[in-house]
């Protein structure tokens, strides 16, 4: 009986060991969670470029309305602040993902590929 | 009888001498052990985690500190890199201080470790890096950033001091701080001291020749016109690697100049969405990102993390990159203001198509050569020396731009990455092809100089 129990423990240990070794990182789930933040970052990036284009147009315009320029500059400052704060959050989350979940480079590449798919589905890109 | 006595005495002496020799051996061995126990741990025995955290913080500080345009940022990275390397150099086998190897550094007396005393090189590096960061951003450092640097310093100081003798902790910390003080004094004499207070170096008048730079936006004077006069870390990075004269300015449609402008015009007009993405990916605008140099340091930090590099390898890597990036900007800026070349947007709007628009904003300084190409050319050579046998072949994915809303991009060679960075300036419509090709050439030569002219330790893990 004792020998049977020892054997059972041994098999249980082996099964758990094999499961833990073969358990794949769920890159799909991680990418889907991360996509929320990345989507915001993409939209903010696109917004920054739209604002920069508008700013250039206004700057080159000789009859620029001073008020419009001032209000545009205010929006640009706010957008930059929002972008910087979001960049910090993304960096922190990404470091955490890479340190604890995506340790293997191939998992990171798979994560990145899936992230692209999720974001394309979400439709948060301008082009 | 006598012979028996002699034999006995001889064998007794032999036995005694064997015993004595044995005791001497034990004693010698124990003495040797004692003295080896008295050696400081080598830099290779420390983790690089803390230094990588500082490089994250440098990037954040560059983004949020007034006056840190690309040249100013590269300089800050430059001197911080030297301080952190000098703080650990004595713990790296066969490593040599930069003191007698860098331009003008020999006249500043760096502290040397006290003979026979133990040091914790990680504590020294922590102290040197934190202090140097505060020095380099000094007057424009926001209270929030100062607090973050202080918090990092205290956190890592406590972590690295755990289980360490108090005398070693205080000695190592003081040593690191003294290193930072000396490197800061050295930095004050390079011509770029506190340049963040006046990055446009006014007054400056742009010549009015038709080939000369004209404003491309609201900023009417170009950035840092005297940056090229700064002292480089290696004189050869200025004297030996200046770009050749660009093609003669002309508005004739069959001229080389016109053809270069037409390449820009046609590229921008026919850009693919991939090329537009690449143009924006590498743009690294100041105050939204940590500038091109910061991007290169982010790539380096990511690879060091992936390679699980020790403190020794990381410090060496950051030092090499620091020299290359600082000098790349000085050298590039010298060329920019030697030639003061008109930007493509100004030429095209005047002579080809008045409605021409670039993909990204044209930075406020002359075209020839491209700063991005210079700095990434230099960076690619440093990365190749650190992680390849010189071929540059290395499979990696740059995740550093995810934070700014870009997908990660993958490369199989550092030169390939540098070429894409250079090409991005053409796709963006802000550089002629020659700005990029000659910029890359200059940058690579600078990277090679840094690799070859400095005596770096070999085989560092």
XYZ file of C-alpha atoms in Angstrom:
588
model
C 0.000 0.000 0.000
C 2.820 2.349 0.988
C 4.664 1.498 -2.190
C 1.516 2.190 -4.194
C 1.120 5.605 -2.548
C 4.758 6.441 -3.285
C 4.285 5.423 -6.906
C 1.106 7.517 -7.114
C 2.953 10.538 -5.764
C 5.739 9.924 -8.222
C 3.346 9.747 -11.190
C 1.468 12.828 -10.009
C 4.722 14.711 -9.733
C 5.757 13.572 -13.213
C 2.422 14.625 -14.721
C 2.612 18.059 -13.099
C 6.217 18.410 -14.217
C 5.373 17.513 -17.815
C 2.365 19.866 -17.827
C 4.422 22.750 -16.475
C 7.146 22.115 -19.054
C 4.841 21.865 -22.009
C 2.424 24.641 -21.004
C 2.555 27.226 -23.762
C 2.480 30.931 -23.029
C -0.924 32.182 -24.030
C 0.275 34.879 -26.416
C -3.206 35.282 -27.867
C -4.684 36.248 -24.532
C -1.740 38.484 -23.636
C -1.883 40.248 -27.011
C -5.615 40.824 -26.681
C -5.173 42.377 -23.251
C -2.267 44.521 -24.414
C -4.115 45.635 -27.546
C -6.338 47.962 -25.515
C -3.382 50.143 -24.547
C -1.641 49.841 -27.896
C -4.798 50.870 -29.691
C -4.887 54.085 -27.676
C -1.209 54.667 -28.447
C -1.793 54.232 -32.178
C -4.723 56.639 -32.129
C -2.692 59.180 -30.191
C 0.232 58.808 -32.588
C -2.105 59.394 -35.544
C -3.572 62.387 -33.751
C -0.074 63.806 -33.176
C 0.703 63.553 -36.885
C -2.606 65.145 -37.886
C -1.956 67.993 -35.468
C 1.621 68.398 -36.698
C 0.378 68.588 -40.299
C -2.192 71.189 -39.334
C 0.426 73.173 -37.439
C 2.703 73.203 -40.472
C -0.141 74.418 -42.666
C -0.959 77.223 -40.262
C 2.685 78.195 -39.814
C 3.218 78.448 -43.548
C 0.048 80.458 -43.990
C 0.899 84.148 -44.052
C -2.555 85.223 -42.885
C -2.546 82.892 -39.914
C -5.144 83.469 -37.321
C -3.186 83.887 -34.080
C -6.072 82.500 -32.034
C -6.213 79.316 -34.104
C -2.475 78.824 -33.710
C -2.677 79.289 -29.940
C -5.570 76.875 -29.551
C -3.818 74.311 -31.760
C -0.677 74.598 -29.672
C -2.710 73.963 -26.524
C -4.152 70.787 -28.041
C -0.680 69.685 -29.125
C 0.702 70.133 -25.603
C -2.168 68.142 -24.106
C -1.805 65.389 -26.706
C 1.917 65.143 -26.032
C 1.310 64.892 -22.291
C -1.280 62.205 -22.860
C 1.117 60.366 -25.205
C 3.993 60.519 -22.704
C 1.849 59.229 -19.886
C 0.506 56.413 -22.050
C 4.048 55.579 -23.237
C 5.062 55.127 -19.583
C 2.144 52.776 -18.953
C 2.887 50.736 -22.064
C 6.591 50.520 -21.248
C 5.839 49.314 -17.716
C 3.345 46.740 -18.925
C 5.623 45.528 -21.702
C 8.569 45.145 -19.303
C 6.322 43.115 -17.023
C 5.150 40.930 -19.903
C 8.691 40.325 -21.115
C 10.043 39.624 -17.642
C 7.322 37.281 -16.441
C 5.467 35.826 -19.412
C 7.240 36.294 -22.731
C 10.738 35.216 -21.807
C 11.388 33.374 -25.033
C 12.117 35.532 -28.129
C 9.841 33.345 -30.259
C 6.943 34.023 -27.851
C 7.615 37.742 -28.201
C 7.508 37.557 -31.971
C 4.275 35.531 -31.814
C 2.861 38.098 -29.403
C 3.786 40.952 -31.724
C 2.250 39.204 -34.739
C -0.957 38.509 -32.889
C -1.058 42.061 -31.553
C -1.009 43.343 -35.115
C -3.901 41.042 -36.045
C -5.980 42.114 -33.034
C -5.361 45.787 -33.735
C -6.213 45.443 -37.405
C -9.473 43.788 -36.376
C -10.207 46.516 -33.872
C -9.760 49.103 -36.592
C -7.866 51.661 -34.573
C -5.389 52.447 -37.355
C -5.803 55.279 -39.825
C -4.260 53.326 -42.682
C 77.064 3.225 14.155
C 77.875 6.677 12.883
C 76.361 5.840 9.586
C 73.284 4.570 11.382
C 73.079 7.801 13.358
C 73.583 9.784 10.195
C 70.960 7.733 8.437
C 68.590 8.265 11.336
C 69.355 11.997 11.485
C 69.017 12.230 7.709
C 65.703 10.420 7.696
C 64.540 12.494 10.657
C 65.554 15.673 8.855
C 63.888 14.455 5.717
C 60.712 13.731 7.597
C 60.932 17.085 9.340
C 61.524 18.918 6.093
C 58.624 17.081 4.458
C 56.383 18.020 7.383
C 57.657 21.590 7.298
C 57.175 21.822 3.558
C 53.703 20.459 3.945
C 52.916 22.981 6.673
C 54.401 25.735 4.565
C 52.267 24.636 1.661
C 49.131 24.708 3.811
C 50.116 28.079 5.200
C 50.895 29.443 1.754
C 47.699 28.027 0.378
C 45.660 29.507 3.196
C 47.441 32.828 2.730
C 46.643 32.724 -0.967
C 43.058 31.942 -0.183
C 42.916 34.794 2.287
C 44.241 37.282 -0.200
C 41.890 36.110 -2.919
C 39.024 36.439 -0.457
C 40.184 40.019 -0.023
C 39.585 40.849 -3.691
C 36.494 42.809 -4.650
C 33.891 40.916 -6.654
C 34.419 41.532 -10.337
C 31.973 43.688 -12.309
C 30.940 40.575 -14.224
C 29.527 39.122 -11.030
C 26.862 41.834 -10.733
C 23.494 41.973 -12.437
C 22.839 44.836 -14.863
C 19.205 45.254 -13.823
C 19.755 48.517 -12.003
C 21.758 50.168 -14.783
C 19.077 49.226 -17.308
C 16.487 50.942 -15.102
C 18.581 54.105 -15.233
C 18.608 54.010 -19.024
C 14.810 53.809 -19.008
C 14.811 56.844 -16.778
C 17.280 58.769 -18.953
C 14.885 58.282 -21.868
C 11.943 59.553 -19.823
C 13.998 62.499 -18.585
C 15.083 63.484 -22.096
C 11.437 63.487 -23.221
C 10.322 65.723 -20.402
C 13.189 68.172 -19.984
C 13.213 71.513 -21.755
C 16.050 72.130 -24.210
C 16.984 68.517 -24.944
C 17.023 68.356 -28.722
C 18.944 65.516 -30.422
C 22.479 66.951 -29.986
C 21.868 67.880 -26.354
C 20.358 64.466 -25.632
C 23.291 62.628 -27.234
C 25.692 64.657 -25.101
C 23.808 63.816 -21.895
C 23.838 60.115 -22.760
C 27.532 60.511 -23.627
C 28.808 61.776 -20.308
C 26.500 59.586 -18.217
C 27.905 56.607 -20.116
C 31.474 57.606 -19.323
C 30.765 58.082 -15.619
C 29.040 54.723 -15.241
C 31.894 52.964 -17.084
C 34.628 54.633 -15.059
C 32.836 53.628 -11.852
C 33.213 49.922 -12.697
C 36.264 49.791 -14.953
C 38.581 48.614 -12.160
C 36.382 45.600 -11.636
C 36.658 44.450 -15.258
C 39.593 42.254 -16.169
C 42.029 43.889 -18.587
C 39.923 47.018 -18.821
C 41.562 50.393 -19.069
C 40.219 53.697 -17.838
C 39.172 56.170 -20.527
C 41.080 58.927 -18.750
C 44.145 58.879 -20.990
C 42.217 57.807 -24.054
C 39.640 60.544 -24.481
C 40.346 63.980 -25.864
C 41.194 66.375 -22.998
C 40.285 63.932 -20.220
C 43.836 63.360 -18.971
C 44.016 66.717 -17.213
C 41.138 65.742 -14.927
C 42.236 63.496 -12.091
C 39.866 60.605 -11.626
C 39.890 58.956 -8.202
C 41.585 55.566 -8.057
C 40.487 52.732 -5.783
C 42.476 52.531 -2.549
C 44.982 49.669 -2.736
C 43.947 46.704 -0.615
C 40.453 48.003 0.085
C 37.317 46.278 -1.109
C 34.750 47.883 -3.409
C 31.283 46.999 -4.548
C 31.339 48.149 -8.167
C 27.574 48.048 -8.498
C 27.151 50.475 -5.602
C 29.800 52.719 -7.171
C 28.022 52.601 -10.515
C 24.658 53.331 -8.932
C 26.056 56.408 -7.194
C 27.968 57.635 -10.255
C 25.064 57.192 -12.664
C 22.470 58.879 -10.464
C 24.723 61.836 -9.742
C 25.778 62.206 -13.364
C 22.155 62.184 -14.510
C 21.328 65.022 -12.168
C 24.367 66.952 -13.394
C 23.561 66.547 -17.067
C 19.954 67.772 -16.820
C 20.685 70.006 -13.837
C 18.982 73.390 -14.188
C 16.079 72.135 -16.288
C 15.518 68.903 -14.347
C 11.879 68.865 -13.239
C 11.152 68.099 -9.576
C 9.307 64.951 -10.703
C 12.329 63.678 -12.622
C 14.701 64.569 -9.791
C 12.485 62.605 -7.435
C 12.477 59.606 -9.783
C 16.290 59.623 -10.031
C 16.619 59.973 -6.241
C 14.140 57.141 -5.710
C 16.015 54.891 -8.116
C 19.293 55.695 -6.409
C 17.980 54.964 -2.917
C 16.133 51.820 -3.983
C 19.142 50.291 -5.715
C 21.613 51.516 -3.113
C 19.645 49.653 -0.435
C 19.246 46.583 -2.602
C 22.921 46.420 -3.556
C 24.077 47.140 0.005
C 22.174 44.225 1.541
C 24.643 41.961 3.317
C 27.591 44.190 2.404
C 29.964 45.637 5.022
C 29.156 49.247 5.919
C 32.700 50.412 5.142
C 32.568 48.852 1.668
C 29.189 50.458 0.998
C 30.285 53.943 1.986
C 33.646 53.663 0.239
C 32.057 52.448 -2.996
C 29.351 55.082 -2.938
C 31.846 57.894 -2.335
C 34.062 56.522 -5.101
C 31.170 56.550 -7.584
C 30.149 60.052 -6.596
C 33.724 61.311 -6.980
C 33.899 59.760 -10.434
C 30.732 61.647 -11.415
C 32.164 64.907 -10.078
C 35.307 64.567 -12.193
C 33.451 63.497 -15.346
C 31.117 66.453 -14.872
C 34.067 68.836 -14.595
C 35.450 67.311 -17.780
C 32.085 67.812 -19.509
C 32.030 71.490 -18.583
C 34.965 72.155 -20.905
C 33.622 70.606 -24.133
C 31.645 73.612 -25.383
C 28.228 72.078 -24.768
C 27.909 72.804 -21.052
C 24.315 73.734 -20.162
C 23.528 74.024 -23.853
C 19.961 73.021 -23.013
C 19.480 76.576 -21.726
C 20.139 77.988 -25.196
C 19.866 75.146 -27.708
C 19.560 77.502 -30.684
C 22.812 79.268 -29.734
C 21.561 82.704 -30.641
C 22.477 85.020 -32.233
C 23.227 83.283 -35.506
C 22.724 84.599 -39.024
C 22.196 82.221 -41.894
C 23.947 83.286 -45.109
C 21.529 84.258 -47.861
C 23.042 82.288 -50.767
C 20.448 80.343 -52.777
C 21.899 76.983 -51.680
C 21.550 77.891 -48.010
C 19.062 76.659 -45.471
C 15.908 78.703 -45.011
C 13.269 78.218 -42.312
C 10.869 75.360 -43.013
C 8.386 76.275 -40.292
C 7.817 78.761 -37.518
C 11.361 78.405 -36.160
C 13.411 80.987 -37.994
C 16.908 80.157 -36.747
C 18.502 76.710 -37.046
C 19.299 74.489 -34.096
C 22.724 74.542 -32.421
C 24.776 76.134 -35.210
C 28.008 75.967 -33.204
C 27.621 72.363 -32.007
C 30.289 71.255 -34.470
C 32.858 73.253 -32.478
C 32.306 71.088 -29.400
C 35.184 68.908 -28.298
C 34.634 65.325 -29.447
C 35.712 62.357 -27.340
C 37.974 61.275 -30.201
C 39.613 63.963 -32.346
C 39.679 61.592 -35.313
C 35.872 61.574 -35.281
C 35.978 65.144 -36.543
C 39.264 65.361 -38.391
C 39.105 62.131 -40.373
C 35.462 61.581 -41.133
C 33.982 64.774 -42.521
C 31.701 64.265 -45.520
C 32.898 65.364 -48.953
C 31.471 68.416 -50.692
C 27.926 67.677 -51.870
C 26.888 68.064 -55.531
C 26.970 71.652 -56.760
C 23.813 73.609 -56.173
C 21.839 74.145 -59.351
C 18.289 74.665 -60.498
C 18.966 73.270 -63.973
C 16.720 70.302 -64.583
C 19.605 68.175 -65.839
C 21.837 68.956 -62.830
C 22.787 66.434 -60.153
C 21.210 68.669 -57.534
C 17.884 68.841 -59.305
C 17.922 65.076 -59.814
C 18.478 64.504 -56.090
C 15.532 66.750 -55.313
C 13.430 64.909 -57.888
C 14.207 61.603 -56.155
C 12.797 63.075 -52.943
C 9.777 64.438 -54.790
C 9.016 61.168 -56.579
C 9.591 59.061 -53.478
C 7.210 61.123 -51.367
C 4.621 61.229 -54.133
C 4.701 57.452 -54.572
C 5.387 56.321 -51.002
C 3.820 53.016 -49.997
C 2.014 52.785 -46.659
C 4.989 50.722 -45.412
C 7.380 53.541 -46.325
C 5.174 56.085 -44.552
C 5.170 53.848 -41.475
C 8.980 53.585 -41.651
C 9.334 57.376 -41.981
C 7.278 57.900 -38.834
C 8.804 54.969 -36.964
C 12.289 56.469 -37.122
C 11.243 60.125 -36.801
C 11.849 60.149 -33.004
C 10.600 63.671 -32.459
C 12.018 65.557 -29.476
C 9.644 65.866 -26.493
C 7.432 63.010 -27.740
C 10.254 60.445 -27.826
C 13.769 60.442 -26.383
C 15.285 61.530 -29.739
C 17.187 59.344 -32.253
C 20.084 58.734 -29.868
C 17.619 57.645 -27.187
C 16.015 55.227 -29.633
C 19.419 53.657 -30.305
C 20.120 53.387 -26.571
C 16.690 51.769 -26.107
C 17.571 49.157 -28.716
C 20.899 48.520 -27.013
C 19.238 48.209 -23.581
C 16.671 45.775 -24.960
C 19.348 43.534 -26.461
C 21.442 43.635 -23.277
C 18.365 42.548 -21.344
C 17.648 39.751 -23.790
C 21.268 38.606 -23.669
C 21.174 38.724 -19.862
C 24.360 40.772 -19.982
C 26.248 41.364 -16.753
C 27.011 44.783 -15.328
C 30.435 44.573 -16.988
C 29.089 43.938 -20.479
C 26.307 46.500 -20.070
C 28.663 49.201 -18.803
C 31.055 48.529 -21.648
C 28.213 48.602 -24.158
C 26.772 51.873 -22.872
C 30.233 53.462 -22.791
C 30.952 52.532 -26.393
C 27.569 53.775 -27.532
C 28.002 56.972 -25.515
C 31.226 57.890 -27.261
C 29.816 57.042 -30.676
C 26.534 58.938 -30.287
C 28.061 62.068 -28.774
C 30.721 62.280 -31.473
C 28.290 61.412 -34.262
C 26.218 64.478 -33.432
C 29.237 66.777 -33.165
C 30.665 65.531 -36.426
C 27.341 65.634 -38.207
C 26.538 69.122 -36.936
C 29.928 70.373 -38.073
C 29.096 69.190 -41.586
C 25.636 70.701 -41.428
C 26.974 74.178 -40.686
C 30.014 73.908 -42.938
C 27.615 73.416 -45.869
C 24.330 74.942 -44.528
C 22.475 73.128 -47.294
C 18.886 73.978 -48.170
C 16.295 71.336 -47.230
C 14.468 69.417 -49.992
C 11.099 70.896 -49.030
C 12.364 74.450 -49.573
C 14.047 73.608 -52.895
C 11.133 71.538 -54.234
C 8.503 74.123 -53.304
C 10.543 76.836 -54.969
C 11.752 75.087 -58.121
C 9.596 71.985 -58.691
C 6.155 72.025 -57.074
C 4.890 74.776 -54.773
C 2.332 72.400 -53.257
C 4.847 69.749 -52.209
C 4.323 68.412 -48.690
C 6.629 66.210 -46.681
C 5.398 63.145 -44.783
C 6.875 64.311 -41.503
C 7.922 67.759 -40.314
C 11.316 68.986 -41.474
C 13.554 69.618 -38.449
C 14.895 73.188 -38.100
C 18.478 72.762 -39.292
C 20.386 72.246 -42.569
C 20.173 69.071 -44.629
C 23.682 67.783 -45.310
C 24.268 65.240 -43.733
C 21.377 63.448 -42.053
C 21.653 63.304 -38.268
C 19.689 60.067 -38.104
C 22.004 58.408 -40.609
C 25.110 59.571 -38.749
C 23.939 58.431 -35.359
C 22.487 55.115 -36.489
C 25.503 54.430 -38.704
C 27.702 54.861 -35.635
C 25.294 52.876 -33.465
C 25.151 49.976 -35.913
C 28.936 49.563 -35.778
C 28.892 49.562 -31.982
C 26.063 47.002 -31.885
C 27.929 44.834 -34.391
C 31.081 44.919 -32.292
C 29.168 44.005 -29.144
C 26.914 41.225 -30.352
C 28.405 39.834 -33.568
C 31.770 38.790 -34.940
C 31.758 41.999 -36.938
C 29.360 40.810 -39.628
C 26.430 42.658 -38.073
C 24.256 39.567 -38.486
C 21.875 39.464 -35.568
C 18.228 38.496 -35.470
C 16.228 40.879 -33.323
C 12.992 42.756 -32.998
C 12.879 46.369 -31.855
C 10.018 46.663 -29.373
C 11.019 50.118 -28.149
C 8.527 52.011 -30.316
C 5.427 50.115 -29.178
C 5.068 52.712 -26.452
C 4.621 55.401 -29.117
C 2.000 53.495 -31.094
C 4.206 51.650 -33.607
C 4.390 47.926 -34.244
C 7.689 46.297 -33.458
C 10.018 45.895 -36.434
C 12.372 42.943 -36.994
C 15.865 42.894 -38.508
C 18.490 40.275 -39.179
C 21.462 42.613 -39.405
C 22.401 45.884 -37.670
C 23.530 47.448 -40.943
C 20.153 46.607 -42.461
C 18.501 48.450 -39.586
C 20.792 51.467 -40.064
C 20.015 51.519 -43.782
C 16.272 51.500 -43.069
C 16.713 54.345 -40.594
C 18.635 56.351 -43.228
C 16.062 55.561 -45.928
C 13.275 56.687 -43.612
C 14.486 60.261 -44.010
C 14.031 60.026 -47.775
C 10.555 58.497 -47.374
C 9.744 61.338 -44.991
C 10.771 63.850 -47.658
C 13.169 65.685 -45.414
C 16.569 64.575 -46.802
C 18.214 64.159 -50.198
C 19.597 60.663 -50.846
C 23.153 62.006 -50.540
C 22.439 63.316 -47.005
C 21.599 59.765 -45.978
C 24.356 57.883 -47.788
C 27.121 60.234 -46.649
C 25.616 60.461 -43.174
C 25.720 56.692 -42.842
C 29.303 56.696 -44.093
C 30.352 59.297 -41.523
C 28.496 57.499 -38.736
C 29.989 54.102 -39.521
C 33.490 55.594 -39.596
C 32.855 57.104 -36.151
C 31.616 53.786 -34.799
C 34.711 52.065 -36.199
C 36.988 54.668 -34.619
C 35.359 54.143 -31.232
C 35.789 50.396 -31.547
C 39.404 50.569 -32.683
C 41.030 53.615 -31.101
C 39.994 52.889 -27.525
C 41.502 49.972 -25.644
C 38.379 48.064 -24.648
C 38.407 44.905 -22.569
C 37.944 41.709 -24.575
C 35.651 38.766 -23.896
C 33.422 40.533 -21.402
C 30.307 38.525 -20.552
